[in-house]
Amino acid sequence: MAELLIEPIEAFSDNYIWLLSRAGRAFVVDPGDADPVLARLEKDSLELLGILITHHHFDHIGGVEQLVEKTGCQVWGPNNSKMPFITNVVAEGDSVTVLERQFSVMEIPGHTLDHIAYVGEGAVFCGDTLFAGGCGRVFEGTLPMMRQSLARLRDLPAETRVYCAHEYTLANFAFAQTVAPEDLAILSRSKECEQLRAQGLPTVPTSIDKERLSNPFMRWDDPAIVEALVKHGRDIPAQEDSVFAELRQWKDTF
Ligand SMILES: [Zn+2]
């Protein structure tokens, strides 16, 4: 069986719509805009069979209705009355067949309450929860909820490729370097990503392993990050949730 290809389709200023394709058939994840998807389907002569949605924000769903109208494809996503176009509502532990491969659904609330990830084929599609070098803002959930969700992602196998929905990497590492200017993992990853962007290349997918090492939002239990926060005069009770909360709140105003 031919390999499942996963490629980004760029949308808006910094969104990635992930295109999964094999043998002329395709799925997309979080199509905020239909036009770049339709253009790509036509260019590569692909038939769109399905759409996977991670959460209800407009820059992730804005293109769904037009794509369904044009292709008649099905739509998987979380239960949310804001998304009446979903034909297959999924929740924790459900399995989704994507081009004959199995993906399982993981609930990762925090950025929004309905946020889910799709995990399979050594990959995770995690929308706006985990980014390269950062994490999503906490709009609907609580900070401890978001940390729990990131903890579940962190527990995935180290080599899991992380397909997030935005190219926020350089801004994330600018913050990470402010938090921990002498951290070698952050420094070298930051350089690597700057070089990719200078060549016009995406910095994603990243991997769980890379994020465990260099993403401060995945290092709430790392003494080096706690120490860095203390050095900046941030107030840190010795608790994982408060370390994460301190980082997230700082980034919100960075
Ligand atoms: Zn979002």
mmCIF file of N, CA, C and O and ligand atoms in Angstrom, residues 55 57 59-60 111-112 115 128 139 166, ligand 1:
data_model
loop_
_atom_site.group_PDB
_atom_site.id
_atom_site.type_symbol
_atom_site.label_atom_id
_atom_site.label_comp_id
_atom_site.label_asym_id
_atom_site.label_seq_id
_atom_site.Cartn_x
_atom_site.Cartn_y
_atom_site.Cartn_z
ATOM 1 N N HIS A 55 -11.137 21.853 16.485
ATOM 2 C CA HIS A 55 -11.930 22.717 17.375
ATOM 3 C C HIS A 55 -12.655 23.751 16.548
ATOM 4 O O HIS A 55 -12.415 23.897 15.350
ATOM 5 N N HIS A 57 -12.821 27.084 16.214
ATOM 6 C CA HIS A 57 -12.418 28.437 15.795
ATOM 7 C C HIS A 57 -12.509 28.607 14.279
ATOM 8 O O HIS A 57 -12.193 27.705 13.521
ATOM 9 N N ASP A 59 -10.828 30.108 11.988
ATOM 10 C CA ASP A 59 -9.690 29.889 11.078
ATOM 11 C C ASP A 59 -9.377 28.395 10.911
ATOM 12 O O ASP A 59 -8.439 28.023 10.200
ATOM 13 N N HIS A 60 -10.191 27.539 11.519
ATOM 14 C CA HIS A 60 -10.045 26.082 11.354
ATOM 15 C C HIS A 60 -11.239 25.453 10.630
ATOM 16 O O HIS A 60 -11.161 24.323 10.171
ATOM 17 N N HIS A 111 -7.396 25.255 25.221
ATOM 18 C CA HIS A 111 -7.511 26.350 24.238
ATOM 19 C C HIS A 111 -8.995 26.615 23.980
ATOM 20 O O HIS A 111 -9.457 27.752 24.039
ATOM 21 N N THR A 112 -9.744 25.550 23.690
ATOM 22 C CA THR A 112 -11.214 25.570 23.708
ATOM 23 C C THR A 112 -11.638 24.326 24.484
ATOM 24 O O THR A 112 -10.840 23.409 24.673
ATOM 25 N N HIS A 115 -11.729 21.018 22.163
ATOM 26 C CA HIS A 115 -10.533 20.688 21.388
ATOM 27 C C HIS A 115 -10.163 19.199 21.462
ATOM 28 O O HIS A 115 -10.061 18.626 22.536
ATOM 29 N N ASP A 128 -4.560 23.843 17.824
ATOM 30 C CA ASP A 128 -3.973 24.997 18.510
ATOM 31 C C ASP A 128 -3.612 24.677 19.959
ATOM 32 O O ASP A 128 -3.637 25.570 20.808
ATOM 33 N N PHE A 139 -8.363 29.934 26.061
ATOM 34 C CA PHE A 139 -9.544 30.782 25.875
ATOM 35 C C PHE A 139 -10.749 30.282 26.672
ATOM 36 O O PHE A 139 -11.475 31.053 27.255
ATOM 37 N N HIS A 166 -0.459 26.220 13.157
ATOM 38 C CA HIS A 166 0.068 27.561 12.883
ATOM 39 C C HIS A 166 1.593 27.560 12.808
ATOM 40 O O HIS A 166 2.260 26.765 13.472
HETATM 41 ZN ZN ZN B 1 -7.989 28.081 17.874
#
